[in-house]
PDB file of C-alpha atoms in Angstrom:
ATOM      1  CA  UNK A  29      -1.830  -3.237  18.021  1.00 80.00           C
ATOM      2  CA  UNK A  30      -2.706  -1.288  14.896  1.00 87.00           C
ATOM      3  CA  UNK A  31      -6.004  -2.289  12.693  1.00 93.00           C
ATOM      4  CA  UNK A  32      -6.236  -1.716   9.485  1.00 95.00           C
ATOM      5  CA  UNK A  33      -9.066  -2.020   7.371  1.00 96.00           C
ATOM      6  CA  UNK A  34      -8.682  -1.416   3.237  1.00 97.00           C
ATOM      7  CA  UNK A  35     -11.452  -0.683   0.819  1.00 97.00           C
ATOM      8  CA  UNK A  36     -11.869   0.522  -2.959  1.00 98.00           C
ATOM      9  CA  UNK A  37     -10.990  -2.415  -5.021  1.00 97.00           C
ATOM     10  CA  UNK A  38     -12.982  -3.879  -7.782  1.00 97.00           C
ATOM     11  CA  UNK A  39     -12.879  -4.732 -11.256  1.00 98.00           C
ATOM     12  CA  UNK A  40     -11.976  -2.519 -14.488  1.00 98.00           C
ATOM     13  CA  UNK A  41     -11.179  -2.579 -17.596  1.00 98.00           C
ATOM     14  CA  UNK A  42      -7.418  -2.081 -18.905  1.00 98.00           C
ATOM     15  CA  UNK A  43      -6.591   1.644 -18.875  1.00 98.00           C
ATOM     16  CA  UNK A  44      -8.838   2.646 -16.092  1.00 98.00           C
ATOM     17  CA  UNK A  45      -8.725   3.583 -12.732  1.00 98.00           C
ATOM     18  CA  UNK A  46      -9.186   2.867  -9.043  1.00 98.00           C
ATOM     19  CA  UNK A  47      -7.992   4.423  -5.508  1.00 98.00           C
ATOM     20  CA  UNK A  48      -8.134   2.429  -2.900  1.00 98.00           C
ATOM     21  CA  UNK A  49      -8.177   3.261   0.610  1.00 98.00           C
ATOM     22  CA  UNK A  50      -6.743   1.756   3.983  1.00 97.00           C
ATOM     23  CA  UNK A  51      -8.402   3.315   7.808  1.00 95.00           C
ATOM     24  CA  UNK A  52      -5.766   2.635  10.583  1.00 91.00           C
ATOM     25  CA  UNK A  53      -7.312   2.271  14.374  1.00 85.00           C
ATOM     26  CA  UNK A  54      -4.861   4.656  15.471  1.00 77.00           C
ATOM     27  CA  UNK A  55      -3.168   7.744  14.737  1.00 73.00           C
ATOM     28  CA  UNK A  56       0.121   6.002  12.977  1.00 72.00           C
ATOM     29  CA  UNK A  57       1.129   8.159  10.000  1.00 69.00           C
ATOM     30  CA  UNK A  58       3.365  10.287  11.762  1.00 73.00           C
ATOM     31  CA  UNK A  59       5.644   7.805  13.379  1.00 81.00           C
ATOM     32  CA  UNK A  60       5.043   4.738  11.121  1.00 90.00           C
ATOM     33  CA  UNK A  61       5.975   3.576   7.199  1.00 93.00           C
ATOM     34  CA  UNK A  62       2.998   2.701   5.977  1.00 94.00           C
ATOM     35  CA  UNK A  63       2.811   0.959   2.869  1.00 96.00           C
ATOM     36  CA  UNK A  64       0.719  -0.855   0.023  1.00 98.00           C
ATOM     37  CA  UNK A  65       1.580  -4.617  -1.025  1.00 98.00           C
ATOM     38  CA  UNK A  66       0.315  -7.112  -3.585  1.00 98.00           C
ATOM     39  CA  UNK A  67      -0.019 -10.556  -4.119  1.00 98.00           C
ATOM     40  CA  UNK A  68      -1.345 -12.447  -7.378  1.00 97.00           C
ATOM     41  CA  UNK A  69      -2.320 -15.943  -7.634  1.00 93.00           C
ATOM     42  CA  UNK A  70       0.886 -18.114  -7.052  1.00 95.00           C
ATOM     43  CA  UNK A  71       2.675 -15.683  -6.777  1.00 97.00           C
ATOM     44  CA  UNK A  72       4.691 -14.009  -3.190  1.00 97.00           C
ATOM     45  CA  UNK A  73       3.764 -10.733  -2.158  1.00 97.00           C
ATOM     46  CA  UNK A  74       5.678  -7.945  -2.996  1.00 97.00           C
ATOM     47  CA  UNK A  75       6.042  -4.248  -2.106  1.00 97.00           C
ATOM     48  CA  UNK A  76       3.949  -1.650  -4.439  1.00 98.00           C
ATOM     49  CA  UNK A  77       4.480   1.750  -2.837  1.00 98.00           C
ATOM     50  CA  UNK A  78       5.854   3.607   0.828  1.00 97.00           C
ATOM     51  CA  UNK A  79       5.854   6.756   2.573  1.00 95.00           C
ATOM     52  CA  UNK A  80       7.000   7.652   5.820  1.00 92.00           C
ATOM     53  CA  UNK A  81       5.911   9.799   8.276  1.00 86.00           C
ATOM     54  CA  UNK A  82       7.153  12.953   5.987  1.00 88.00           C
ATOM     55  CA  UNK A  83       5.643  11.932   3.250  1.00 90.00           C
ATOM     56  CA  UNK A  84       8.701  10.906   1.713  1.00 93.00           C
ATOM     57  CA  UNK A  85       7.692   7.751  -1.202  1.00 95.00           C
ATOM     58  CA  UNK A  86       9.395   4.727  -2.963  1.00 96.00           C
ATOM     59  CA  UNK A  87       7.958   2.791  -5.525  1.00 97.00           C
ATOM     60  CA  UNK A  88       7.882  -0.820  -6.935  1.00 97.00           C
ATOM     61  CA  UNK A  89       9.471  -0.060 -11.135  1.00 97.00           C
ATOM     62  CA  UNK A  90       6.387  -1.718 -12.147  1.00 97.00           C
ATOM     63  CA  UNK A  91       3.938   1.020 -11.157  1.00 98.00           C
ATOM     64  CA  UNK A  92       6.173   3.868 -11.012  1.00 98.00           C
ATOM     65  CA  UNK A  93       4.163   6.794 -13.264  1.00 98.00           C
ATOM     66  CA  UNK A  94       0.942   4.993 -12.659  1.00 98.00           C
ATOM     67  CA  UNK A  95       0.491   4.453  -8.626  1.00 98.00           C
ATOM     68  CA  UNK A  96       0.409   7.528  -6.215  1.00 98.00           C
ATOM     69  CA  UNK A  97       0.522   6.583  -2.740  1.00 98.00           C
ATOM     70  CA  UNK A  98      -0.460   9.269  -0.391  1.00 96.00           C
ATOM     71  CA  UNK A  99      -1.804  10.089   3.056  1.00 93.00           C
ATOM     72  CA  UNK A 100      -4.819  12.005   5.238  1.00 90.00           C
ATOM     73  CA  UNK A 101      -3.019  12.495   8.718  1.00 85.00           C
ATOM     74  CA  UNK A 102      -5.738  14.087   9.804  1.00 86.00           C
ATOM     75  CA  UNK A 103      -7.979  11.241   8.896  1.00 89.00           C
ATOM     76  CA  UNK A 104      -5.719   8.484   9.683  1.00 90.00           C
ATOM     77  CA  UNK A 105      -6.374   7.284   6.473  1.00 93.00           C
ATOM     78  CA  UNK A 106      -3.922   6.226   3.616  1.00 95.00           C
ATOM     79  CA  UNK A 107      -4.737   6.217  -0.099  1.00 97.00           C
ATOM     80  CA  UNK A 108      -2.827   4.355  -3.302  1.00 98.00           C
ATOM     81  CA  UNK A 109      -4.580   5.776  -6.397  1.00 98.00           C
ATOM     82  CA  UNK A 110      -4.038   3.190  -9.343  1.00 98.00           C
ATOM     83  CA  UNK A 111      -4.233   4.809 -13.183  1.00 98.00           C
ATOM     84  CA  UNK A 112      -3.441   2.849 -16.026  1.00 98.00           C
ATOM     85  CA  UNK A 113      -4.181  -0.294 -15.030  1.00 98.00           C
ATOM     86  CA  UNK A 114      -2.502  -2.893 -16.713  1.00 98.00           C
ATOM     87  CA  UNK A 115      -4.050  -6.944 -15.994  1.00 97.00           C
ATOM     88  CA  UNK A 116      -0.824  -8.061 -14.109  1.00 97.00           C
ATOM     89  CA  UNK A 117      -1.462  -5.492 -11.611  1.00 98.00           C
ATOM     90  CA  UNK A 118      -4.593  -8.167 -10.918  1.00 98.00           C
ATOM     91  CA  UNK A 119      -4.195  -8.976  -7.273  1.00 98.00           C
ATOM     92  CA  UNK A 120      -5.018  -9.128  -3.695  1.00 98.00           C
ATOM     93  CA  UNK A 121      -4.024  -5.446  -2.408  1.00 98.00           C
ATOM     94  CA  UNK A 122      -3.106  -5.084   1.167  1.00 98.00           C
ATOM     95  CA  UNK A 123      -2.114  -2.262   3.544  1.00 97.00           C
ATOM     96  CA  UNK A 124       0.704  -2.031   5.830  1.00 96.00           C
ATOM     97  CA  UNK A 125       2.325  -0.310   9.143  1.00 94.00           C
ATOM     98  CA  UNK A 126       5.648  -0.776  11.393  1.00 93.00           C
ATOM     99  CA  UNK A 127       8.232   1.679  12.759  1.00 89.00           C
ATOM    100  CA  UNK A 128      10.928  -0.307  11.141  1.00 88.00           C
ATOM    101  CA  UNK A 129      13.415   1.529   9.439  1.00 88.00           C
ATOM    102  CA  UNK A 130      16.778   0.877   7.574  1.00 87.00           C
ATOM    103  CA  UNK A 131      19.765   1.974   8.735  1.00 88.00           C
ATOM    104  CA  UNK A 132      19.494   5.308   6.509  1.00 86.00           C
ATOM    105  CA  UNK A 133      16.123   6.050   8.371  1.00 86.00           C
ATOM    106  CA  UNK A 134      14.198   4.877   4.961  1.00 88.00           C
ATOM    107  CA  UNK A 135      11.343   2.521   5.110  1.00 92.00           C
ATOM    108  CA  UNK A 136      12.347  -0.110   4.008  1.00 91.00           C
ATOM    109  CA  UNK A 137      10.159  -1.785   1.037  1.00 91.00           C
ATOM    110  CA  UNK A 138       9.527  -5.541   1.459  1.00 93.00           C
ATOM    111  CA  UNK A 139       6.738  -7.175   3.467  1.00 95.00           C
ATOM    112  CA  UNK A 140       8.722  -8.901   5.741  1.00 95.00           C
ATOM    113  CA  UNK A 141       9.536  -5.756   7.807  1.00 94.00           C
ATOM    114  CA  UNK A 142       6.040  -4.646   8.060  1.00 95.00           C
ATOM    115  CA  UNK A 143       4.194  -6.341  11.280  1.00 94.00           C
ATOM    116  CA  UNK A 144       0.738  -5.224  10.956  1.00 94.00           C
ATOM    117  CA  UNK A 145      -1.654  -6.325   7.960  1.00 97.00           C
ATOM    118  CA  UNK A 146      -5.011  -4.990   6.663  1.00 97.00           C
ATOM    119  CA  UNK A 147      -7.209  -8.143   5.415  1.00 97.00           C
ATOM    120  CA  UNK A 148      -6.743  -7.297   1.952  1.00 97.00           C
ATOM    121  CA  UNK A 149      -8.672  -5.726  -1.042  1.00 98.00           C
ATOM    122  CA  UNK A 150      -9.183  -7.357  -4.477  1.00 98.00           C
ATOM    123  CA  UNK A 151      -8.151  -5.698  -7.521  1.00 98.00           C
ATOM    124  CA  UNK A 152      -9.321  -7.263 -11.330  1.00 98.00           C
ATOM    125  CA  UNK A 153      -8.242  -5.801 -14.360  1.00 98.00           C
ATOM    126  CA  UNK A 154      -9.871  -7.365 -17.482  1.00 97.00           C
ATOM    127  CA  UNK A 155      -7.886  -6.955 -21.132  1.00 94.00           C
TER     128      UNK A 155
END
């Protein structure tokens, strides 16, 4: 069982910034896809950004140029710094982890392949 625990999220303004943060119990990085996800209001959650244990990334079109995801191995710690912030990235943020794979050995990208679930961090962005 792998717990994760995210942090960093708040409210901003349009244009600005955050980086958010998610602590896994366990060393996972190397072995699992690990992954950020969002959900607004009403809306299903959907993949924002991926890397595997290489450090190989995919990323939702809507943040692509604006999201970095990224990763501390040593600190078991994995990191999704935000720029630009636009209001319709307003959402619940949360972090993922499973060894699933596609049959190319990519991570795959939606949530239903990912089996363990951080409780979620809130992100605002005011116009």
């Amino acid at each position: 069982q792998v717990h994760l625990v995210e942090s960093g999220g708040g409210s901003v303004q349009a244009g600005g910034s955050l980086r958010l943060s998610c602590a896994a119990s366990e060393y996972t990085y190397s072995t699992y896809c690990m992954g950020w996800f969002r959900q607004a209001p009403g809306k299903e959650r959907e993949g924002v950004a991926v890397i595997d244990g290489v450090g190989r990334t995919s990323y939702a079109d809507s943040v692509k140029g604006r999201f970095t995801i990224s990763k501390d191995d040593a600190k078991n710690i994995l990191y999704l710094q935000m720029n630009s912030l636009k209001p319709e990235d307003t959402a619940m943020y949360y972090c993922a982890a499973d060894r699933a794979r596609n049959s190319g050995g990519a991570c795959y990208a939606l949530p239903l392949y990912f089996s363990f679930w951080g409780q979620g961090t809130q992100v605002t962005v005011s116009s």
